Amino acid sequence: MSLVLYHAPKSSASRRLRLFLEEKGLSYEGHVINLAVQEQHSPAYLRINPMGVVPTLVHDGRALHESSTICEYLDAIRPEPPLRPADPYDLAQMRNWVRYVDGLISNLIRFNWRHGMAAGAARMTEAEFEEMLKSVPSEERKEAWRRAARNPYTEAELDDSRRALLAMLDQMEGMIENDALIGGRYGLADIATAPFVRRIEEEIAPDAFETRPNCASWWQALTRRPAYARADFGPFLA
Ligand SMILES: N[C@@H](CCC(=O)N[C@@H](CS)C(=O)NCC(=O)O)C(=O)O
């Protein structure tokens, strides 16, 4: 089978998919999309990912987008090792958890885009910036670009986002069983959450584990997995 991955090293959705691919033992041809120069908005890339975001996985010539959808697809075509719960209730819980985590992305963006993305956009003239925005497919992302490049998030807004991300850890603290989030078995819920936790521990709230022992143990177990090292999660700030 031919798998071609379009991704960015520091992107959380790309990290999720790389970790999933590694857990499955699937090899792929990787192409880095340079987000700092808006390669994700180029006409060629928009043809395979109309949302203008990474990652995209092309399987035997057919493009797939949305990292969690791609992970489920891979689990369906390569069932071993299973990374989705077999039990229908646990499967439903897993999907709702991943949906919740994905819904937190705007909070992560407030922290992440202050680095490479904002700096790249800050170098553009107003005319260049407005021209670039025309190729951003979603209104939400246009607004995120305007904020990161021209009107940086305030400390109060960053605090709100930090609180939202820590609330995720608080939920995890009550869910974790056997160092896994759903049904006591490692899988997509853990893999989907890992890139967010990586950013929390690295920059957003480095002391978060001190008061959350289950999360600390979960994170230690996850980061000791050989697939985690191969998926190459960082550092973000280098
Ligand atoms: N829900 C999407 C999110 C994809 C996404 O937001 N990707 C970010 C990097 S993590 C991106 O491409 N940002 C660039 C942009 O929005 O211009 C997924 O899971 O695939």
PDB file of C-alpha atoms and ligand atoms in Angstrom:
ATOM      1  CA  MET A   1       0.000   0.000   0.000  1.00  0.00           C
ATOM      2  CA  SER A   2       1.206   3.523  -0.730  1.00  0.00           C
ATOM      3  CA  LEU A   3       0.845   6.140   2.012  1.00  0.00           C
ATOM      4  CA  VAL A   4       1.975   9.731   1.493  1.00  0.00           C
ATOM      5  CA  LEU A   5       1.759  12.059   4.489  1.00  0.00           C
ATOM      6  CA  TYR A   6       1.655  15.854   4.160  1.00  0.00           C
ATOM      7  CA  HIS A   7       2.373  17.222   7.610  1.00  0.00           C
ATOM      8  CA  ALA A   8       4.229  19.761   9.719  1.00  0.00           C
ATOM      9  CA  PRO A   9       6.681  18.722  12.449  1.00  0.00           C
ATOM     10  CA  LYS A  10       5.147  20.880  15.196  1.00  0.00           C
ATOM     11  CA  SER A  11       1.483  20.603  14.239  1.00  0.00           C
ATOM     12  CA  SER A  12      -0.596  18.798  16.871  1.00  0.00           C
ATOM     13  CA  ALA A  13      -2.889  17.150  14.330  1.00  0.00           C
ATOM     14  CA  SER A  14       0.186  15.957  12.386  1.00  0.00           C
ATOM     15  CA  ARG A  15       1.826  14.652  15.560  1.00  0.00           C
ATOM     16  CA  ARG A  16      -1.361  12.718  16.336  1.00  0.00           C
ATOM     17  CA  LEU A  17      -1.361  11.051  12.952  1.00  0.00           C
ATOM     18  CA  ARG A  18       2.384  10.320  12.995  1.00  0.00           C
ATOM     19  CA  LEU A  19       1.992   8.628  16.397  1.00  0.00           C
ATOM     20  CA  PHE A  20      -0.938   6.594  15.118  1.00  0.00           C
ATOM     21  CA  LEU A  21       0.977   5.512  11.997  1.00  0.00           C
ATOM     22  CA  GLU A  22       3.940   4.487  14.157  1.00  0.00           C
ATOM     23  CA  GLU A  23       1.733   2.483  16.528  1.00  0.00           C
ATOM     24  CA  LYS A  24       0.330   0.663  13.508  1.00  0.00           C
ATOM     25  CA  GLY A  25       3.797   0.038  12.126  1.00  0.00           C
ATOM     26  CA  LEU A  26       2.816   1.675   8.843  1.00  0.00           C
ATOM     27  CA  SER A  27       5.584   3.302   6.820  1.00  0.00           C
ATOM     28  CA  TYR A  28       4.882   6.342   4.704  1.00  0.00           C
ATOM     29  CA  GLU A  29       6.509   8.889   2.433  1.00  0.00           C
ATOM     30  CA  GLY A  30       6.536  12.204   4.311  1.00  0.00           C
ATOM     31  CA  HIS A  31       6.285  15.719   2.854  1.00  0.00           C
ATOM     32  CA  VAL A  32       6.673  18.683   5.167  1.00  0.00           C
ATOM     33  CA  ILE A  33       4.291  21.580   4.528  1.00  0.00           C
ATOM     34  CA  ASN A  34       5.825  24.860   5.665  1.00  0.00           C
ATOM     35  CA  LEU A  35       3.079  26.594   7.649  1.00  0.00           C
ATOM     36  CA  ALA A  36       5.192  29.702   8.295  1.00  0.00           C
ATOM     37  CA  VAL A  37       5.128  30.540   4.583  1.00  0.00           C
ATOM     38  CA  GLN A  38       1.477  29.435   4.183  1.00  0.00           C
ATOM     39  CA  GLU A  39       2.244  26.473   1.956  1.00  0.00           C
ATOM     40  CA  GLN A  40      -1.000  24.979   3.303  1.00  0.00           C
ATOM     41  CA  HIS A  41      -2.908  27.625   1.317  1.00  0.00           C
ATOM     42  CA  SER A  42      -1.254  26.940  -2.027  1.00  0.00           C
ATOM     43  CA  PRO A  43      -3.626  25.856  -4.813  1.00  0.00           C
ATOM     44  CA  ALA A  44      -1.825  22.508  -5.120  1.00  0.00           C
ATOM     45  CA  TYR A  45      -2.267  21.725  -1.421  1.00  0.00           C
ATOM     46  CA  LEU A  46      -5.876  22.994  -1.310  1.00  0.00           C
ATOM     47  CA  ARG A  47      -6.703  20.436  -3.974  1.00  0.00           C
ATOM     48  CA  ILE A  48      -5.891  17.611  -1.560  1.00  0.00           C
ATOM     49  CA  ASN A  49      -7.044  19.395   1.613  1.00  0.00           C
ATOM     50  CA  PRO A  50      -9.807  21.959   0.963  1.00  0.00           C
ATOM     51  CA  MET A  51      -9.580  23.186   4.586  1.00  0.00           C
ATOM     52  CA  GLY A  52      -5.997  24.326   4.021  1.00  0.00           C
ATOM     53  CA  VAL A  53      -4.661  22.574   7.109  1.00  0.00           C
ATOM     54  CA  VAL A  54      -2.287  19.717   7.862  1.00  0.00           C
ATOM     55  CA  PRO A  55      -2.228  16.762   7.927  1.00  0.00           C
ATOM     56  CA  THR A  56      -3.377  15.096   4.727  1.00  0.00           C
ATOM     57  CA  LEU A  57      -2.794  11.414   4.050  1.00  0.00           C
ATOM     58  CA  VAL A  58      -2.911  10.119   0.496  1.00  0.00           C
ATOM     59  CA  HIS A  59      -3.632   6.389   0.389  1.00  0.00           C
ATOM     60  CA  ASP A  60      -3.166   4.760  -3.002  1.00  0.00           C
ATOM     61  CA  GLY A  61      -3.794   8.103  -4.712  1.00  0.00           C
ATOM     62  CA  ARG A  62      -6.864   9.091  -2.664  1.00  0.00           C
ATOM     63  CA  ALA A  63      -6.584  12.034  -0.251  1.00  0.00           C
ATOM     64  CA  LEU A  64      -7.943  11.978   3.300  1.00  0.00           C
ATOM     65  CA  HIS A  65      -8.173  14.846   5.756  1.00  0.00           C
ATOM     66  CA  GLU A  66      -9.141  15.343   9.446  1.00  0.00           C
ATOM     67  CA  SER A  67      -6.610  13.582  11.650  1.00  0.00           C
ATOM     68  CA  SER A  68      -9.084  11.615  13.792  1.00  0.00           C
ATOM     69  CA  THR A  69     -11.023  10.465  10.720  1.00  0.00           C
ATOM     70  CA  ILE A  70      -7.758   9.355   9.129  1.00  0.00           C
ATOM     71  CA  CYS A  71      -6.787   7.414  12.267  1.00  0.00           C
ATOM     72  CA  GLU A  72     -10.138   5.615  12.265  1.00  0.00           C
ATOM     73  CA  TYR A  73      -9.716   4.878   8.568  1.00  0.00           C
ATOM     74  CA  LEU A  74      -6.267   3.398   9.178  1.00  0.00           C
ATOM     75  CA  ASP A  75      -7.615   1.299  12.027  1.00  0.00           C
ATOM     76  CA  ALA A  76     -10.264  -0.065   9.655  1.00  0.00           C
ATOM     77  CA  ILE A  77      -7.825  -0.980   6.869  1.00  0.00           C
ATOM     78  CA  ARG A  78      -5.048  -2.191   9.217  1.00  0.00           C
ATOM     79  CA  PRO A  79      -6.885  -3.708  12.208  1.00  0.00           C
ATOM     80  CA  GLU A  80      -3.771  -4.893  14.083  1.00  0.00           C
ATOM     81  CA  PRO A  81      -2.974  -3.757  16.667  1.00  0.00           C
ATOM     82  CA  PRO A  82      -6.516  -2.508  17.372  1.00  0.00           C
ATOM     83  CA  LEU A  83      -6.457   1.112  18.497  1.00  0.00           C
ATOM     84  CA  ARG A  84     -10.211   1.640  18.787  1.00  0.00           C
ATOM     85  CA  PRO A  85     -12.354   0.029  21.502  1.00  0.00           C
ATOM     86  CA  ALA A  86     -14.247  -3.097  20.418  1.00  0.00           C
ATOM     87  CA  ASP A  87     -17.051  -2.371  22.869  1.00  0.00           C
ATOM     88  CA  PRO A  88     -19.649  -0.049  21.213  1.00  0.00           C
ATOM     89  CA  TYR A  89     -20.139   2.003  24.378  1.00  0.00           C
ATOM     90  CA  ASP A  90     -16.400   2.565  24.768  1.00  0.00           C
ATOM     91  CA  LEU A  91     -16.188   3.394  21.053  1.00  0.00           C
ATOM     92  CA  ALA A  92     -18.872   6.067  21.503  1.00  0.00           C
ATOM     93  CA  GLN A  93     -17.040   7.425  24.552  1.00  0.00           C
ATOM     94  CA  MET A  94     -13.788   7.486  22.591  1.00  0.00           C
ATOM     95  CA  ARG A  95     -15.359   9.457  19.717  1.00  0.00           C
ATOM     96  CA  ASN A  96     -16.938  11.984  22.052  1.00  0.00           C
ATOM     97  CA  TRP A  97     -13.625  12.437  23.840  1.00  0.00           C
ATOM     98  CA  VAL A  98     -11.733  13.053  20.602  1.00  0.00           C
ATOM     99  CA  ARG A  99     -14.435  15.495  19.490  1.00  0.00           C
ATOM    100  CA  TYR A 100     -14.057  17.361  22.800  1.00  0.00           C
ATOM    101  CA  VAL A 101     -10.260  17.502  22.446  1.00  0.00           C
ATOM    102  CA  ASP A 102     -10.564  18.741  18.858  1.00  0.00           C
ATOM    103  CA  GLY A 103     -12.941  21.449  20.080  1.00  0.00           C
ATOM    104  CA  LEU A 104     -10.110  22.819  22.248  1.00  0.00           C
ATOM    105  CA  ILE A 105      -7.899  23.601  19.235  1.00  0.00           C
ATOM    106  CA  SER A 106      -8.592  27.350  19.304  1.00  0.00           C
ATOM    107  CA  ASN A 107      -7.059  27.423  22.801  1.00  0.00           C
ATOM    108  CA  LEU A 108      -3.926  25.703  21.574  1.00  0.00           C
ATOM    109  CA  ILE A 109      -3.710  28.062  18.585  1.00  0.00           C
ATOM    110  CA  ARG A 110      -3.505  31.057  20.951  1.00  0.00           C
ATOM    111  CA  PHE A 111      -0.238  29.663  22.313  1.00  0.00           C
ATOM    112  CA  ASN A 112       1.183  27.967  19.234  1.00  0.00           C
ATOM    113  CA  TRP A 113       0.723  30.706  16.679  1.00  0.00           C
ATOM    114  CA  ARG A 114       2.627  33.248  18.814  1.00  0.00           C
ATOM    115  CA  HIS A 115       5.758  31.496  17.604  1.00  0.00           C
ATOM    116  CA  GLY A 116       6.569  30.714  13.935  1.00  0.00           C
ATOM    117  CA  MET A 117       3.226  31.572  12.332  1.00  0.00           C
ATOM    118  CA  ALA A 118       2.820  35.061  13.836  1.00  0.00           C
ATOM    119  CA  ALA A 119       6.438  35.957  13.119  1.00  0.00           C
ATOM    120  CA  GLY A 120       6.071  34.981   9.452  1.00  0.00           C
ATOM    121  CA  ALA A 121       2.853  36.965   9.043  1.00  0.00           C
ATOM    122  CA  ALA A 122       4.271  39.957  10.927  1.00  0.00           C
ATOM    123  CA  ARG A 123       6.913  40.336   8.239  1.00  0.00           C
ATOM    124  CA  MET A 124       4.223  40.835   5.558  1.00  0.00           C
ATOM    125  CA  THR A 125       3.008  44.223   4.457  1.00  0.00           C
ATOM    126  CA  GLU A 126      -0.704  44.942   4.979  1.00  0.00           C
ATOM    127  CA  ALA A 127      -1.323  44.317   1.277  1.00  0.00           C
ATOM    128  CA  GLU A 128       0.535  40.985   1.358  1.00  0.00           C
ATOM    129  CA  PHE A 129      -1.283  39.961   4.515  1.00  0.00           C
ATOM    130  CA  GLU A 130      -4.726  40.764   3.062  1.00  0.00           C
ATOM    131  CA  GLU A 131      -3.789  38.877  -0.116  1.00  0.00           C
ATOM    132  CA  MET A 132      -2.723  35.855   1.958  1.00  0.00           C
ATOM    133  CA  LEU A 133      -5.995  35.905   3.915  1.00  0.00           C
ATOM    134  CA  LYS A 134      -7.941  35.501   0.655  1.00  0.00           C
ATOM    135  CA  SER A 135      -6.597  31.972   0.350  1.00  0.00           C
ATOM    136  CA  VAL A 136      -7.507  30.942   3.920  1.00  0.00           C
ATOM    137  CA  PRO A 137     -10.662  28.837   3.440  1.00  0.00           C
ATOM    138  CA  SER A 138     -12.376  29.312   6.818  1.00  0.00           C
ATOM    139  CA  GLU A 139     -13.529  32.513   8.537  1.00  0.00           C
ATOM    140  CA  GLU A 140     -12.417  31.116  11.900  1.00  0.00           C
ATOM    141  CA  ARG A 141      -8.840  30.626  10.633  1.00  0.00           C
ATOM    142  CA  LYS A 142      -8.805  34.063   8.965  1.00  0.00           C
ATOM    143  CA  GLU A 143      -9.654  35.540  12.359  1.00  0.00           C
ATOM    144  CA  ALA A 144      -6.967  33.431  14.068  1.00  0.00           C
ATOM    145  CA  TRP A 145      -4.411  34.740  11.546  1.00  0.00           C
ATOM    146  CA  ARG A 146      -5.523  38.358  12.121  1.00  0.00           C
ATOM    147  CA  ARG A 147      -5.168  37.948  15.858  1.00  0.00           C
ATOM    148  CA  ALA A 148      -1.801  36.175  15.798  1.00  0.00           C
ATOM    149  CA  ALA A 149      -0.242  38.539  13.274  1.00  0.00           C
ATOM    150  CA  ARG A 150      -1.775  41.905  14.072  1.00  0.00           C
ATOM    151  CA  ASN A 151      -3.458  41.868  17.461  1.00  0.00           C
ATOM    152  CA  PRO A 152      -1.735  39.353  19.771  1.00  0.00           C
ATOM    153  CA  TYR A 153      -3.827  37.569  22.374  1.00  0.00           C
ATOM    154  CA  THR A 154      -3.772  39.279  25.750  1.00  0.00           C
ATOM    155  CA  GLU A 155      -2.512  37.620  28.941  1.00  0.00           C
ATOM    156  CA  ALA A 156      -6.142  37.374  30.112  1.00  0.00           C
ATOM    157  CA  GLU A 157      -7.104  35.521  26.916  1.00  0.00           C
ATOM    158  CA  LEU A 158      -4.116  33.215  27.284  1.00  0.00           C
ATOM    159  CA  ASP A 159      -5.156  32.530  30.895  1.00  0.00           C
ATOM    160  CA  ASP A 160      -8.669  31.615  29.713  1.00  0.00           C
ATOM    161  CA  SER A 161      -7.199  29.170  27.223  1.00  0.00           C
ATOM    162  CA  ARG A 162      -4.807  27.735  29.812  1.00  0.00           C
ATOM    163  CA  ARG A 163      -7.806  27.117  32.090  1.00  0.00           C
ATOM    164  CA  ALA A 164      -9.701  25.347  29.295  1.00  0.00           C
ATOM    165  CA  LEU A 165      -6.734  23.065  28.613  1.00  0.00           C
ATOM    166  CA  LEU A 166      -6.209  22.328  32.312  1.00  0.00           C
ATOM    167  CA  ALA A 167      -9.912  21.450  32.581  1.00  0.00           C
ATOM    168  CA  MET A 168      -9.194  18.759  29.999  1.00  0.00           C
ATOM    169  CA  LEU A 169      -6.467  17.360  32.278  1.00  0.00           C
ATOM    170  CA  ASP A 170      -8.894  17.460  35.220  1.00  0.00           C
ATOM    171  CA  GLN A 171     -11.340  15.320  33.275  1.00  0.00           C
ATOM    172  CA  MET A 172      -8.547  12.946  32.318  1.00  0.00           C
ATOM    173  CA  GLU A 173      -7.522  12.615  35.963  1.00  0.00           C
ATOM    174  CA  GLY A 174     -10.916  11.035  36.697  1.00  0.00           C
ATOM    175  CA  MET A 175     -10.984   8.867  33.558  1.00  0.00           C
ATOM    176  CA  ILE A 176      -7.556   7.237  33.528  1.00  0.00           C
ATOM    177  CA  GLU A 177      -7.488   3.557  34.301  1.00  0.00           C
ATOM    178  CA  ASN A 178      -4.457   1.369  33.649  1.00  0.00           C
ATOM    179  CA  ASP A 179      -2.685   4.409  32.124  1.00  0.00           C
ATOM    180  CA  ALA A 180      -5.359   4.671  29.411  1.00  0.00           C
ATOM    181  CA  LEU A 181      -8.259   7.074  28.910  1.00  0.00           C
ATOM    182  CA  ILE A 182     -11.016   4.795  27.656  1.00  0.00           C
ATOM    183  CA  GLY A 183     -11.838   1.291  28.915  1.00  0.00           C
ATOM    184  CA  GLY A 184      -8.402   0.802  30.499  1.00  0.00           C
ATOM    185  CA  ARG A 185      -6.787   0.178  27.113  1.00  0.00           C
ATOM    186  CA  TYR A 186      -4.365   2.427  25.203  1.00  0.00           C
ATOM    187  CA  GLY A 187      -5.685   3.603  21.845  1.00  0.00           C
ATOM    188  CA  LEU A 188      -6.915   6.494  19.716  1.00  0.00           C
ATOM    189  CA  ALA A 189      -8.236   8.534  22.671  1.00  0.00           C
ATOM    190  CA  ASP A 190      -4.733   8.568  24.192  1.00  0.00           C
ATOM    191  CA  ILE A 191      -3.008   9.165  20.858  1.00  0.00           C
ATOM    192  CA  ALA A 192      -5.382  12.013  19.954  1.00  0.00           C
ATOM    193  CA  THR A 193      -4.781  13.753  23.281  1.00  0.00           C
ATOM    194  CA  ALA A 194      -1.009  13.311  23.464  1.00  0.00           C
ATOM    195  CA  PRO A 195      -0.028  16.312  21.251  1.00  0.00           C
ATOM    196  CA  PHE A 196      -2.160  18.665  23.361  1.00  0.00           C
ATOM    197  CA  VAL A 197      -0.574  17.367  26.571  1.00  0.00           C
ATOM    198  CA  ARG A 198       2.877  17.746  25.030  1.00  0.00           C
ATOM    199  CA  ARG A 199       2.228  21.475  24.533  1.00  0.00           C
ATOM    200  CA  ILE A 200       0.790  21.816  28.043  1.00  0.00           C
ATOM    201  CA  GLU A 201       3.835  20.232  29.689  1.00  0.00           C
ATOM    202  CA  GLU A 202       6.303  22.054  27.475  1.00  0.00           C
ATOM    203  CA  GLU A 203       5.030  25.608  27.698  1.00  0.00           C
ATOM    204  CA  ILE A 204       1.416  26.202  28.678  1.00  0.00           C
ATOM    205  CA  ALA A 205       1.409  24.782  32.240  1.00  0.00           C
ATOM    206  CA  PRO A 206       4.646  22.852  32.923  1.00  0.00           C
ATOM    207  CA  ASP A 207       3.675  22.150  36.564  1.00  0.00           C
ATOM    208  CA  ALA A 208       0.265  20.698  35.672  1.00  0.00           C
ATOM    209  CA  PHE A 209       1.231  17.131  36.560  1.00  0.00           C
ATOM    210  CA  GLU A 210       2.236  18.028  40.117  1.00  0.00           C
ATOM    211  CA  THR A 211      -1.391  17.987  41.267  1.00  0.00           C
ATOM    212  CA  ARG A 212      -2.602  15.335  38.794  1.00  0.00           C
ATOM    213  CA  PRO A 213      -0.869  12.023  39.561  1.00  0.00           C
ATOM    214  CA  ASN A 214      -2.963   9.916  37.175  1.00  0.00           C
ATOM    215  CA  CYS A 215      -2.129  12.265  34.296  1.00  0.00           C
ATOM    216  CA  ALA A 216       1.545  12.177  35.298  1.00  0.00           C
ATOM    217  CA  SER A 217       1.619   8.371  35.240  1.00  0.00           C
ATOM    218  CA  TRP A 218      -0.383   8.280  31.955  1.00  0.00           C
ATOM    219  CA  TRP A 219       2.043  10.703  30.320  1.00  0.00           C
ATOM    220  CA  GLN A 220       5.090   8.811  31.546  1.00  0.00           C
ATOM    221  CA  ALA A 221       3.716   5.527  30.162  1.00  0.00           C
ATOM    222  CA  LEU A 222       2.812   7.134  26.821  1.00  0.00           C
ATOM    223  CA  THR A 223       6.136   8.884  26.309  1.00  0.00           C
ATOM    224  CA  ARG A 224       8.010   5.645  27.036  1.00  0.00           C
ATOM    225  CA  ARG A 225       6.384   3.917  24.090  1.00  0.00           C
ATOM    226  CA  PRO A 226       8.809   3.307  21.192  1.00  0.00           C
ATOM    227  CA  ALA A 227       6.218   4.729  18.760  1.00  0.00           C
ATOM    228  CA  TYR A 228       6.245   8.033  20.654  1.00  0.00           C
ATOM    229  CA  ALA A 229       9.976   8.480  20.047  1.00  0.00           C
ATOM    230  CA  ARG A 230       9.580   7.599  16.376  1.00  0.00           C
ATOM    231  CA  ALA A 231       6.679  10.071  15.945  1.00  0.00           C
ATOM    232  CA  ASP A 232       9.057  12.881  16.981  1.00  0.00           C
ATOM    233  CA  PHE A 233       6.992  15.329  19.048  1.00  0.00           C
ATOM    234  CA  GLY A 234       9.311  18.113  19.586  1.00  0.00           C
ATOM    235  CA  PRO A 235      10.530  20.416  20.889  1.00  0.00           C
ATOM    236  CA  PHE A 236       8.045  23.062  19.746  1.00  0.00           C
ATOM    237  CA  LEU A 237      10.085  26.035  20.894  1.00  0.00           C
ATOM    238  CA  ALA A 238      13.441  25.170  19.344  1.00  0.00           C
TER     239      ALA A 238
HETATM  240  N1  LIG B   1      -9.260  19.153  12.800  1.00  0.00           N
HETATM  241  C1  LIG B   1      -8.085  19.181  11.947  1.00  0.00           C
HETATM  242  C2  LIG B   1      -7.200  20.313  12.448  1.00  0.00           C
HETATM  243  C3  LIG B   1      -6.063  20.570  11.502  1.00  0.00           C
HETATM  244  C4  LIG B   1      -5.293  21.812  11.921  1.00  0.00           C
HETATM  245  O1  LIG B   1      -5.836  22.727  12.573  1.00  0.00           O
HETATM  246  N2  LIG B   1      -4.014  21.850  11.522  1.00  0.00           N
HETATM  247  C5  LIG B   1      -3.201  22.992  11.864  1.00  0.00           C
HETATM  248  C6  LIG B   1      -1.888  22.526  12.463  1.00  0.00           C
HETATM  249  S1  LIG B   1      -2.204  21.586  13.927  1.00  0.00           S
HETATM  250  C7  LIG B   1      -2.900  23.817  10.626  1.00  0.00           C
HETATM  251  O2  LIG B   1      -2.748  23.270   9.551  1.00  0.00           O
HETATM  252  N3  LIG B   1      -2.822  25.141  10.797  1.00  0.00           N
HETATM  253  C8  LIG B   1      -2.478  26.031   9.724  1.00  0.00           C
HETATM  254  C9  LIG B   1      -3.567  26.978   9.385  1.00  0.00           C
HETATM  255  O3  LIG B   1      -4.664  26.924   9.996  1.00  0.00           O
HETATM  256  O4  LIG B   1      -3.331  27.820   8.522  1.00  0.00           O
HETATM  257  C10 LIG B   1      -7.368  17.827  12.017  1.00  0.00           C
HETATM  258  O5  LIG B   1      -7.434  17.191  13.079  1.00  0.00           O
HETATM  259  O6  LIG B   1      -6.775  17.385  11.023  1.00  0.00           O
END
